PDB file of C-alpha atoms and ligand atoms in Angstrom:
ATOM      1  CA  MET F  17      31.822  -2.016  10.817  1.00  0.00           C
ATOM      2  CA  ASP F  18      31.442  -4.979  13.163  1.00  0.00           C
ATOM      3  CA  MET F  19      28.262  -4.344  15.151  1.00  0.00           C
ATOM      4  CA  GLY F  20      29.434  -6.645  17.936  1.00  0.00           C
ATOM      5  CA  ILE F  21      26.121  -8.487  18.246  1.00  0.00           C
ATOM      6  CA  ALA F  22      26.823 -11.774  16.425  1.00  0.00           C
ATOM      7  CA  GLY F  23      25.364 -14.681  18.385  1.00  0.00           C
ATOM      8  CA  ARG F  24      22.846 -12.496  20.213  1.00  0.00           C
ATOM      9  CA  THR F  25      19.124 -13.324  20.070  1.00  0.00           C
ATOM     10  CA  ALA F  26      16.428 -10.943  18.868  1.00  0.00           C
ATOM     11  CA  LEU F  27      12.664 -11.077  19.063  1.00  0.00           C
ATOM     12  CA  VAL F  28      11.387  -9.115  16.075  1.00  0.00           C
ATOM     13  CA  CYS F  29       7.620  -8.624  16.022  1.00  0.00           C
ATOM     14  CA  ALA F  30       5.519  -8.328  12.876  1.00  0.00           C
ATOM     15  CA  ALA F  31       8.457  -9.280  10.697  1.00  0.00           C
ATOM     16  CA  SER F  32       7.178 -11.273   7.726  1.00  0.00           C
ATOM     17  CA  LYS F  33       7.167  -8.148   5.550  1.00  0.00           C
ATOM     18  CA  GLY F  34       7.931  -4.462   5.435  1.00  0.00           C
ATOM     19  CA  LEU F  35       9.883  -2.594   8.118  1.00  0.00           C
ATOM     20  CA  GLY F  36       9.833  -5.476  10.612  1.00  0.00           C
ATOM     21  CA  ARG F  37      11.357  -7.761   8.017  1.00  0.00           C
ATOM     22  CA  GLY F  38      13.909  -5.077   7.163  1.00  0.00           C
ATOM     23  CA  CYS F  39      14.978  -5.043  10.824  1.00  0.00           C
ATOM     24  CA  ALA F  40      15.059  -8.850  11.022  1.00  0.00           C
ATOM     25  CA  GLU F  41      17.224  -9.106   7.894  1.00  0.00           C
ATOM     26  CA  ALA F  42      19.657  -6.410   9.001  1.00  0.00           C
ATOM     27  CA  LEU F  43      20.091  -8.105  12.392  1.00  0.00           C
ATOM     28  CA  ALA F  44      20.540 -11.491  10.715  1.00  0.00           C
ATOM     29  CA  ALA F  45      23.213  -9.928   8.496  1.00  0.00           C
ATOM     30  CA  GLU F  46      25.082  -9.127  11.741  1.00  0.00           C
ATOM     31  CA  GLY F  47      24.843 -12.763  12.882  1.00  0.00           C
ATOM     32  CA  VAL F  48      21.904 -12.318  15.257  1.00  0.00           C
ATOM     33  CA  ASN F  49      19.614 -15.335  15.776  1.00  0.00           C
ATOM     34  CA  LEU F  50      15.959 -14.500  15.420  1.00  0.00           C
ATOM     35  CA  VAL F  51      12.488 -15.260  16.633  1.00  0.00           C
ATOM     36  CA  ILE F  52      10.076 -13.537  14.257  1.00  0.00           C
ATOM     37  CA  THR F  53       6.317 -13.168  14.458  1.00  0.00           C
ATOM     38  CA  ALA F  54       3.464 -12.367  12.089  1.00  0.00           C
ATOM     39  CA  ARG F  55      -0.127 -13.532  11.779  1.00  0.00           C
ATOM     40  CA  THR F  56       0.020 -15.642   8.612  1.00  0.00           C
ATOM     41  CA  ALA F  57       2.055 -18.813   9.133  1.00  0.00           C
ATOM     42  CA  GLU F  58       2.772 -19.430   5.458  1.00  0.00           C
ATOM     43  CA  THR F  59       4.188 -15.970   4.715  1.00  0.00           C
ATOM     44  CA  LEU F  60       6.112 -15.951   7.972  1.00  0.00           C
ATOM     45  CA  GLU F  61       7.661 -19.385   7.326  1.00  0.00           C
ATOM     46  CA  ALA F  62       8.696 -18.266   3.843  1.00  0.00           C
ATOM     47  CA  THR F  63      10.418 -15.199   5.321  1.00  0.00           C
ATOM     48  CA  ALA F  64      12.117 -17.328   7.982  1.00  0.00           C
ATOM     49  CA  ALA F  65      13.383 -19.792   5.362  1.00  0.00           C
ATOM     50  CA  SER F  66      14.703 -16.989   3.163  1.00  0.00           C
ATOM     51  CA  ILE F  67      16.583 -15.325   6.067  1.00  0.00           C
ATOM     52  CA  ARG F  68      18.041 -18.666   7.217  1.00  0.00           C
ATOM     53  CA  ALA F  69      19.247 -19.445   3.711  1.00  0.00           C
ATOM     54  CA  GLN F  70      20.732 -16.006   3.137  1.00  0.00           C
ATOM     55  CA  TYR F  71      22.421 -15.350   6.488  1.00  0.00           C
ATOM     56  CA  GLY F  72      22.903 -18.773   8.090  1.00  0.00           C
ATOM     57  CA  VAL F  73      21.425 -17.750  11.455  1.00  0.00           C
ATOM     58  CA  ASN F  74      18.763 -19.570  13.490  1.00  0.00           C
ATOM     59  CA  VAL F  75      15.293 -18.244  12.733  1.00  0.00           C
ATOM     60  CA  GLN F  76      12.216 -19.438  14.589  1.00  0.00           C
ATOM     61  CA  ALA F  77       8.828 -18.388  13.249  1.00  0.00           C
ATOM     62  CA  VAL F  78       5.913 -17.865  15.638  1.00  0.00           C
ATOM     63  CA  ALA F  79       2.584 -17.303  13.872  1.00  0.00           C
ATOM     64  CA  CYS F  80       0.405 -15.189  16.166  1.00  0.00           C
ATOM     65  CA  ASP F  81      -1.401 -11.897  16.491  1.00  0.00           C
ATOM     66  CA  ILE F  82       1.182 -10.030  18.530  1.00  0.00           C
ATOM     67  CA  THR F  83      -1.406  -7.525  19.773  1.00  0.00           C
ATOM     68  CA  THR F  84      -3.243 -10.140  21.883  1.00  0.00           C
ATOM     69  CA  PRO F  85      -2.370 -11.747  25.245  1.00  0.00           C
ATOM     70  CA  GLU F  86      -2.130 -15.112  23.432  1.00  0.00           C
ATOM     71  CA  GLY F  87       0.301 -13.551  20.955  1.00  0.00           C
ATOM     72  CA  HIS F  88       2.467 -12.119  23.754  1.00  0.00           C
ATOM     73  CA  ALA F  89       2.534 -15.535  25.447  1.00  0.00           C
ATOM     74  CA  ALA F  90       3.443 -17.394  22.234  1.00  0.00           C
ATOM     75  CA  ALA F  91       6.246 -14.968  21.326  1.00  0.00           C
ATOM     76  CA  LEU F  92       7.671 -14.985  24.857  1.00  0.00           C
ATOM     77  CA  ALA F  93       7.450 -18.777  25.136  1.00  0.00           C
ATOM     78  CA  ALA F  94       9.628 -19.049  22.030  1.00  0.00           C
ATOM     79  CA  CYS F  95      11.925 -16.235  23.116  1.00  0.00           C
ATOM     80  CA  PRO F  96      11.796 -15.681  26.885  1.00  0.00           C
ATOM     81  CA  ALA F  97      15.188 -13.957  27.151  1.00  0.00           C
ATOM     82  CA  PRO F  98      15.956 -11.868  24.053  1.00  0.00           C
ATOM     83  CA  ASP F  99      19.014  -9.602  23.996  1.00  0.00           C
ATOM     84  CA  ILE F 100      17.230  -7.461  21.427  1.00  0.00           C
ATOM     85  CA  LEU F 101      13.517  -6.685  21.196  1.00  0.00           C
ATOM     86  CA  VAL F 102      12.049  -4.963  18.138  1.00  0.00           C
ATOM     87  CA  ASN F 103       8.441  -3.987  18.782  1.00  0.00           C
ATOM     88  CA  ASN F 104       6.238  -3.652  15.723  1.00  0.00           C
ATOM     89  CA  ALA F 105       2.651  -4.329  14.611  1.00  0.00           C
ATOM     90  CA  GLY F 106       0.318  -3.148  11.895  1.00  0.00           C
ATOM     91  CA  GLY F 107      -0.789   0.465  12.141  1.00  0.00           C
ATOM     92  CA  PRO F 108      -4.330   1.473  13.139  1.00  0.00           C
ATOM     93  CA  PRO F 109      -6.864   2.395  10.452  1.00  0.00           C
ATOM     94  CA  PRO F 110      -7.377   5.971   9.227  1.00  0.00           C
ATOM     95  CA  GLY F 111     -10.636   7.861   9.743  1.00  0.00           C
ATOM     96  CA  ASP F 112     -12.375  10.946  11.068  1.00  0.00           C
ATOM     97  CA  PHE F 113     -11.801  11.118  14.832  1.00  0.00           C
ATOM     98  CA  ARG F 114     -15.576  11.307  15.368  1.00  0.00           C
ATOM     99  CA  SER F 115     -15.922   7.776  14.019  1.00  0.00           C
ATOM    100  CA  PHE F 116     -13.486   6.220  16.509  1.00  0.00           C
ATOM    101  CA  THR F 117     -15.482   4.273  19.090  1.00  0.00           C
ATOM    102  CA  HIS F 118     -14.181   3.198  22.479  1.00  0.00           C
ATOM    103  CA  GLU F 119     -13.569  -0.309  21.080  1.00  0.00           C
ATOM    104  CA  ILE F 120     -11.597   1.054  18.131  1.00  0.00           C
ATOM    105  CA  TRP F 121      -9.454   3.124  20.495  1.00  0.00           C
ATOM    106  CA  ILE F 122      -8.778   0.127  22.741  1.00  0.00           C
ATOM    107  CA  LYS F 123      -7.650  -1.921  19.736  1.00  0.00           C
ATOM    108  CA  ALA F 124      -5.273   0.848  18.626  1.00  0.00           C
ATOM    109  CA  LEU F 125      -3.910   1.221  22.148  1.00  0.00           C
ATOM    110  CA  GLU F 126      -3.415  -2.546  22.433  1.00  0.00           C
ATOM    111  CA  GLY F 127      -1.599  -2.741  19.117  1.00  0.00           C
ATOM    112  CA  ASN F 128       0.575   0.337  19.190  1.00  0.00           C
ATOM    113  CA  MET F 129       1.049   1.133  22.875  1.00  0.00           C
ATOM    114  CA  LEU F 130       0.188  -1.656  25.322  1.00  0.00           C
ATOM    115  CA  THR F 131       1.715  -4.586  23.403  1.00  0.00           C
ATOM    116  CA  PRO F 132       5.186  -3.016  23.206  1.00  0.00           C
ATOM    117  CA  ILE F 133       4.891  -2.083  26.891  1.00  0.00           C
ATOM    118  CA  GLU F 134       3.925  -5.676  27.828  1.00  0.00           C
ATOM    119  CA  LEU F 135       6.827  -7.142  25.842  1.00  0.00           C
ATOM    120  CA  MET F 136       9.298  -4.658  27.343  1.00  0.00           C
ATOM    121  CA  LYS F 137       8.008  -5.434  30.833  1.00  0.00           C
ATOM    122  CA  ALA F 138       8.425  -9.175  30.259  1.00  0.00           C
ATOM    123  CA  THR F 139      11.986  -8.996  28.901  1.00  0.00           C
ATOM    124  CA  ILE F 140      13.735  -5.974  30.390  1.00  0.00           C
ATOM    125  CA  ASP F 141      14.700  -7.452  33.770  1.00  0.00           C
ATOM    126  CA  GLY F 142      16.541 -10.330  32.051  1.00  0.00           C
ATOM    127  CA  MET F 143      18.397  -7.799  29.904  1.00  0.00           C
ATOM    128  CA  ILE F 144      19.327  -5.810  33.017  1.00  0.00           C
ATOM    129  CA  GLU F 145      20.584  -8.970  34.769  1.00  0.00           C
ATOM    130  CA  ARG F 146      22.727  -9.879  31.747  1.00  0.00           C
ATOM    131  CA  GLY F 147      24.020  -6.299  31.475  1.00  0.00           C
ATOM    132  CA  PHE F 148      23.031  -5.879  27.844  1.00  0.00           C
ATOM    133  CA  GLY F 149      19.780  -5.133  26.084  1.00  0.00           C
ATOM    134  CA  ARG F 150      18.513  -3.242  23.087  1.00  0.00           C
ATOM    135  CA  ILE F 151      14.865  -2.326  22.617  1.00  0.00           C
ATOM    136  CA  VAL F 152      13.688  -0.605  19.450  1.00  0.00           C
ATOM    137  CA  ASN F 153      10.063   0.382  18.947  1.00  0.00           C
ATOM    138  CA  ILE F 154       8.844   1.063  15.440  1.00  0.00           C
ATOM    139  CA  THR F 155       6.492   4.004  15.830  1.00  0.00           C
ATOM    140  CA  SER F 156       5.790   6.707  13.222  1.00  0.00           C
ATOM    141  CA  SER F 157       6.644  10.223  12.121  1.00  0.00           C
ATOM    142  CA  SER F 158       3.088  10.940  13.324  1.00  0.00           C
ATOM    143  CA  VAL F 159       4.558  11.165  16.834  1.00  0.00           C
ATOM    144  CA  LYS F 160       6.512  14.295  15.806  1.00  0.00           C
ATOM    145  CA  ALA F 161       3.988  15.715  13.372  1.00  0.00           C
ATOM    146  CA  PRO F 162       0.393  14.448  13.611  1.00  0.00           C
ATOM    147  CA  ILE F 163      -1.079  13.053  10.406  1.00  0.00           C
ATOM    148  CA  ASP F 164      -4.646  14.064   9.554  1.00  0.00           C
ATOM    149  CA  LEU F 165      -6.981  11.029   9.579  1.00  0.00           C
ATOM    150  CA  LEU F 166      -4.469   9.010  11.648  1.00  0.00           C
ATOM    151  CA  GLY F 167      -5.688  10.181  15.041  1.00  0.00           C
ATOM    152  CA  LEU F 168      -5.447   6.640  16.409  1.00  0.00           C
ATOM    153  CA  SER F 169      -1.793   6.416  15.421  1.00  0.00           C
ATOM    154  CA  ASN F 170      -1.012   9.966  16.605  1.00  0.00           C
ATOM    155  CA  GLY F 171      -2.539   9.202  19.997  1.00  0.00           C
ATOM    156  CA  ALA F 172      -1.581   5.585  20.724  1.00  0.00           C
ATOM    157  CA  ARG F 173       2.022   5.944  19.598  1.00  0.00           C
ATOM    158  CA  SER F 174       2.461   9.156  21.575  1.00  0.00           C
ATOM    159  CA  GLY F 175       1.383   7.229  24.679  1.00  0.00           C
ATOM    160  CA  LEU F 176       4.127   4.666  24.014  1.00  0.00           C
ATOM    161  CA  THR F 177       6.629   7.464  23.392  1.00  0.00           C
ATOM    162  CA  GLY F 178       5.898   9.054  26.764  1.00  0.00           C
ATOM    163  CA  PHE F 179       6.258   5.721  28.549  1.00  0.00           C
ATOM    164  CA  VAL F 180       9.584   4.969  26.843  1.00  0.00           C
ATOM    165  CA  ALA F 181      10.919   8.430  27.732  1.00  0.00           C
ATOM    166  CA  GLY F 182      10.548   7.553  31.409  1.00  0.00           C
ATOM    167  CA  VAL F 183      11.741   3.941  31.404  1.00  0.00           C
ATOM    168  CA  ALA F 184      14.759   4.537  29.147  1.00  0.00           C
ATOM    169  CA  ARG F 185      16.136   6.949  31.725  1.00  0.00           C
ATOM    170  CA  LYS F 186      15.376   4.613  34.602  1.00  0.00           C
ATOM    171  CA  VAL F 187      17.446   1.786  33.055  1.00  0.00           C
ATOM    172  CA  ALA F 188      20.136   3.893  31.357  1.00  0.00           C
ATOM    173  CA  ALA F 189      22.867   2.729  33.759  1.00  0.00           C
ATOM    174  CA  THR F 190      22.189  -0.990  33.201  1.00  0.00           C
ATOM    175  CA  GLY F 191      23.425  -1.575  29.648  1.00  0.00           C
ATOM    176  CA  VAL F 192      19.886  -1.559  28.288  1.00  0.00           C
ATOM    177  CA  THR F 193      18.867   1.077  25.745  1.00  0.00           C
ATOM    178  CA  ILE F 194      15.364   1.852  24.514  1.00  0.00           C
ATOM    179  CA  ASN F 195      14.782   3.934  21.400  1.00  0.00           C
ATOM    180  CA  ASN F 196      11.960   4.608  18.993  1.00  0.00           C
ATOM    181  CA  LEU F 197      12.406   4.650  15.225  1.00  0.00           C
ATOM    182  CA  LEU F 198       9.964   6.952  13.449  1.00  0.00           C
ATOM    183  CA  PRO F 199       9.420   5.995   9.801  1.00  0.00           C
ATOM    184  CA  GLY F 200       8.348   8.596   7.280  1.00  0.00           C
ATOM    185  CA  THR F 201       7.228   7.135   3.951  1.00  0.00           C
ATOM    186  CA  PHE F 202       8.625   3.681   3.178  1.00  0.00           C
ATOM    187  CA  ASP F 203       8.032   1.397   0.249  1.00  0.00           C
ATOM    188  CA  THR F 204       6.071  -1.406   1.935  1.00  0.00           C
ATOM    189  CA  ASP F 205       2.703  -3.095   1.471  1.00  0.00           C
ATOM    190  CA  ARG F 206       1.155  -0.560   3.852  1.00  0.00           C
ATOM    191  CA  ILE F 207       2.009   2.407   1.667  1.00  0.00           C
ATOM    192  CA  GLY F 208       0.948   0.368  -1.382  1.00  0.00           C
ATOM    193  CA  VAL F 209      -2.559   0.015   0.044  1.00  0.00           C
ATOM    194  CA  THR F 210      -2.804   3.772   0.679  1.00  0.00           C
ATOM    195  CA  LEU F 211      -1.609   4.569  -2.835  1.00  0.00           C
ATOM    196  CA  GLU F 212      -4.070   2.132  -4.400  1.00  0.00           C
ATOM    197  CA  ALA F 213      -6.913   3.835  -2.537  1.00  0.00           C
ATOM    198  CA  GLN F 214      -5.720   7.239  -3.756  1.00  0.00           C
ATOM    199  CA  ALA F 215      -5.403   6.024  -7.342  1.00  0.00           C
ATOM    200  CA  LYS F 216      -8.963   4.749  -7.222  1.00  0.00           C
ATOM    201  CA  ALA F 217     -10.316   7.925  -5.627  1.00  0.00           C
ATOM    202  CA  GLN F 218      -8.514  10.186  -8.115  1.00  0.00           C
ATOM    203  CA  ASN F 219      -9.127   7.865 -11.085  1.00  0.00           C
ATOM    204  CA  LEU F 220      -5.416   7.843 -11.901  1.00  0.00           C
ATOM    205  CA  PRO F 221      -3.065   4.969 -12.746  1.00  0.00           C
ATOM    206  CA  LEU F 222      -1.308   3.583  -9.666  1.00  0.00           C
ATOM    207  CA  ASP F 223       2.145   4.262 -11.158  1.00  0.00           C
ATOM    208  CA  GLU F 224       1.279   7.927 -11.598  1.00  0.00           C
ATOM    209  CA  VAL F 225       0.042   8.308  -8.024  1.00  0.00           C
ATOM    210  CA  ARG F 226       3.160   6.526  -6.753  1.00  0.00           C
ATOM    211  CA  LYS F 227       5.416   8.792  -8.851  1.00  0.00           C
ATOM    212  CA  ARG F 228       3.685  11.976  -7.663  1.00  0.00           C
ATOM    213  CA  ARG F 229       3.886  10.909  -4.032  1.00  0.00           C
ATOM    214  CA  ALA F 230       7.586  10.100  -4.290  1.00  0.00           C
ATOM    215  CA  GLU F 231       8.292  13.402  -6.043  1.00  0.00           C
ATOM    216  CA  SER F 232       6.443  15.279  -3.305  1.00  0.00           C
ATOM    217  CA  LEU F 233       8.997  14.099  -0.728  1.00  0.00           C
ATOM    218  CA  PRO F 234      12.184  16.129  -0.110  1.00  0.00           C
ATOM    219  CA  ALA F 235      14.292  13.054  -0.904  1.00  0.00           C
ATOM    220  CA  GLY F 236      12.299  12.481  -4.112  1.00  0.00           C
ATOM    221  CA  ARG F 237      11.768   8.830  -3.213  1.00  0.00           C
ATOM    222  CA  PHE F 238      10.391   6.446  -0.632  1.00  0.00           C
ATOM    223  CA  GLY F 239      12.638   4.869   1.978  1.00  0.00           C
ATOM    224  CA  THR F 240      13.466   1.173   1.740  1.00  0.00           C
ATOM    225  CA  PRO F 241      12.982  -1.486   4.436  1.00  0.00           C
ATOM    226  CA  ASP F 242      16.709  -2.254   4.096  1.00  0.00           C
ATOM    227  CA  GLU F 243      17.679   1.321   5.008  1.00  0.00           C
ATOM    228  CA  PHE F 244      15.308   1.207   7.940  1.00  0.00           C
ATOM    229  CA  GLY F 245      16.635  -2.157   9.106  1.00  0.00           C
ATOM    230  CA  ARG F 246      20.269  -1.024   8.938  1.00  0.00           C
ATOM    231  CA  ALA F 247      19.476   1.915  11.217  1.00  0.00           C
ATOM    232  CA  CYS F 248      17.771  -0.484  13.616  1.00  0.00           C
ATOM    233  CA  ALA F 249      20.789  -2.819  13.576  1.00  0.00           C
ATOM    234  CA  PHE F 250      23.073   0.106  14.428  1.00  0.00           C
ATOM    235  CA  LEU F 251      20.873   1.078  17.387  1.00  0.00           C
ATOM    236  CA  CYS F 252      21.111  -2.561  18.524  1.00  0.00           C
ATOM    237  CA  SER F 253      24.891  -2.618  18.153  1.00  0.00           C
ATOM    238  CA  VAL F 254      27.519  -2.369  20.880  1.00  0.00           C
ATOM    239  CA  HIS F 255      28.431   1.042  19.450  1.00  0.00           C
ATOM    240  CA  ALA F 256      25.067   2.580  20.298  1.00  0.00           C
ATOM    241  CA  GLY F 257      25.204   2.070  24.069  1.00  0.00           C
ATOM    242  CA  TYR F 258      25.057   5.812  24.740  1.00  0.00           C
ATOM    243  CA  ILE F 259      22.028   6.390  22.508  1.00  0.00           C
ATOM    244  CA  THR F 260      18.906   5.874  24.565  1.00  0.00           C
ATOM    245  CA  GLY F 261      15.487   7.423  25.115  1.00  0.00           C
ATOM    246  CA  GLN F 262      15.603   8.898  21.622  1.00  0.00           C
ATOM    247  CA  ASN F 263      13.031   9.303  18.872  1.00  0.00           C
ATOM    248  CA  LEU F 264      14.844   8.981  15.569  1.00  0.00           C
ATOM    249  CA  LEU F 265      13.054  10.130  12.448  1.00  0.00           C
ATOM    250  CA  ILE F 266      13.967   8.204   9.318  1.00  0.00           C
ATOM    251  CA  ASP F 267      12.045  10.186   6.752  1.00  0.00           C
ATOM    252  CA  GLY F 268      14.349  11.580   4.065  1.00  0.00           C
ATOM    253  CA  ALA F 269      13.925  15.093   5.548  1.00  0.00           C
ATOM    254  CA  ALA F 270      10.121  15.068   5.270  1.00  0.00           C
ATOM    255  CA  TYR F 271       9.666  16.537   8.768  1.00  0.00           C
ATOM    256  CA  PRO F 272       9.796  20.294   8.158  1.00  0.00           C
ATOM    257  CA  GLY F 273      11.248  21.413  11.504  1.00  0.00           C
ATOM    258  CA  THR F 274      14.780  22.570  12.376  1.00  0.00           C
ATOM    259  CA  TYR F 275      15.000  20.219  15.374  1.00  0.00           C
TER     260      TYR F 275
HETATM  261  P1  LIG O  24       3.505  -3.789   6.344  1.00  0.00           P
HETATM  262  O1  LIG O  24       2.031  -3.857   6.190  1.00  0.00           O
HETATM  263  O2  LIG O  24       4.351  -3.737   5.137  1.00  0.00           O
HETATM  264  O3  LIG O  24       4.036  -4.993   7.249  1.00  0.00           O
HETATM  265  C1  LIG O  24       3.438  -5.241   8.459  1.00  0.00           C
HETATM  266  C2  LIG O  24       3.968  -6.541   9.026  1.00  0.00           C
HETATM  267  O4  LIG O  24       3.354  -6.678  10.286  1.00  0.00           O
HETATM  268  C3  LIG O  24       3.589  -7.765   8.236  1.00  0.00           C
HETATM  269  O5  LIG O  24       4.615  -8.706   8.396  1.00  0.00           O
HETATM  270  C4  LIG O  24       2.329  -8.255   8.948  1.00  0.00           C
HETATM  271  O6  LIG O  24       2.133  -9.637   8.786  1.00  0.00           O
HETATM  272  C5  LIG O  24       2.683  -7.922  10.366  1.00  0.00           C
HETATM  273  N1  LIG O  24       1.568  -7.694  11.265  1.00  0.00           N
HETATM  274  C6  LIG O  24       0.604  -6.740  11.143  1.00  0.00           C
HETATM  275  N2  LIG O  24      -0.230  -6.808  12.182  1.00  0.00           N
HETATM  276  C7  LIG O  24       0.221  -7.803  12.981  1.00  0.00           C
HETATM  277  C8  LIG O  24      -0.207  -8.368  14.198  1.00  0.00           C
HETATM  278  N3  LIG O  24      -1.294  -7.908  14.814  1.00  0.00           N
HETATM  279  N4  LIG O  24       0.496  -9.410  14.729  1.00  0.00           N
HETATM  280  C9  LIG O  24       1.596  -9.882  14.120  1.00  0.00           C
HETATM  281  N5  LIG O  24       2.045  -9.386  12.959  1.00  0.00           N
HETATM  282  C10 LIG O  24       1.366  -8.371  12.398  1.00  0.00           C
HETATM  283  O7  LIG O  24       3.724  -2.495   7.282  1.00  0.00           O
HETATM  284  P2  LIG O  24       5.015  -1.581   7.426  1.00  0.00           P
HETATM  285  O8  LIG O  24       4.967  -0.513   6.399  1.00  0.00           O
HETATM  286  O9  LIG O  24       6.209  -2.432   7.542  1.00  0.00           O
HETATM  287  O10 LIG O  24       4.720  -0.837   8.803  1.00  0.00           O
HETATM  288  C11 LIG O  24       5.171  -1.334  10.051  1.00  0.00           C
HETATM  289  C12 LIG O  24       4.702  -0.340  11.103  1.00  0.00           C
HETATM  290  O11 LIG O  24       5.262   0.947  10.839  1.00  0.00           O
HETATM  291  C13 LIG O  24       3.186  -0.147  11.132  1.00  0.00           C
HETATM  292  O12 LIG O  24       2.748   0.047  12.447  1.00  0.00           O
HETATM  293  C14 LIG O  24       3.001   1.123  10.337  1.00  0.00           C
HETATM  294  O13 LIG O  24       1.826   1.801  10.678  1.00  0.00           O
HETATM  295  C15 LIG O  24       4.240   1.899  10.753  1.00  0.00           C
HETATM  296  N6  LIG O  24       4.584   2.945   9.777  1.00  0.00           N
HETATM  297  C16 LIG O  24       4.905   2.602   8.517  1.00  0.00           C
HETATM  298  C17 LIG O  24       5.212   3.609   7.616  1.00  0.00           C
HETATM  299  C18 LIG O  24       5.587   3.298   6.182  1.00  0.00           C
HETATM  300  O14 LIG O  24       5.831   4.223   5.411  1.00  0.00           O
HETATM  301  N7  LIG O  24       5.649   2.076   5.757  1.00  0.00           N
HETATM  302  C19 LIG O  24       5.194   4.950   8.022  1.00  0.00           C
HETATM  303  C20 LIG O  24       4.873   5.247   9.341  1.00  0.00           C
HETATM  304  C21 LIG O  24       4.563   4.224  10.219  1.00  0.00           C
END
């Protein structure tokens, strides 16, 4: 299917690895030119070079911490008028809610709520003027079903979700859509770190812990960044203009509810 977005420009945040990279690659496969961000210049440049070589699109790499005002400014200077904005950043740390200080909360809110809001605010009016825009926020299944020990994620991402619910409706008649993608368990570095910690705590080989975790999921496996990215590319396509203000779980049926 032709997604109808070849030649468009996307700003994809936190895209050197994992789900952000999956989104960047899937958009590049549709002919979308990219500005991608991540903190480590070397890794980011390597990703940019690989995407350029594979898909022949323009890819500009902006090394910055996207959760800071300096990061917002650097990303927007490189890409002031994106047609597509994919908001993403690292997730907040786990812990008992009693250990979360005010400073820790502010950092989580900046990373997983206020940064996407800032970037939407800075780019949405241009999208409205041009009559086309696609905004996708990578959030988490924790928005639908809270995850124990991830109180920061449960809280900060729910704040973003509430904000998006309002704004998506306000701009629905302008050609701009805003949706959230809610990953379940995907095979990225982030899940690798969690599994390593479990393997250590349980004194089990990493492969065994990984196998058990995959088998515990209804789909019997982890999701892949490519699957995630393809869903993102569809939401960014011309065909998805009537899908807005939605929270789409991509979790291989892990969420146990009927709706
Ligand atoms: P990952 O660790 O594999 O990749 C994260 C990417 O973000 C890397 O490119 C990293 O360089 C970049 N990054 C992190 N912090 C950044 C910052 N402050 N500024 C710029 N770049 C930054 O992670 P992932 O698994 O792809 O997860 C992406 C998001 O989705 C995270 O917020 C994570 O919490 C959330 N999530 C992931 C899963 C999963 O199963 N992988 C499940 C639920 C939610």
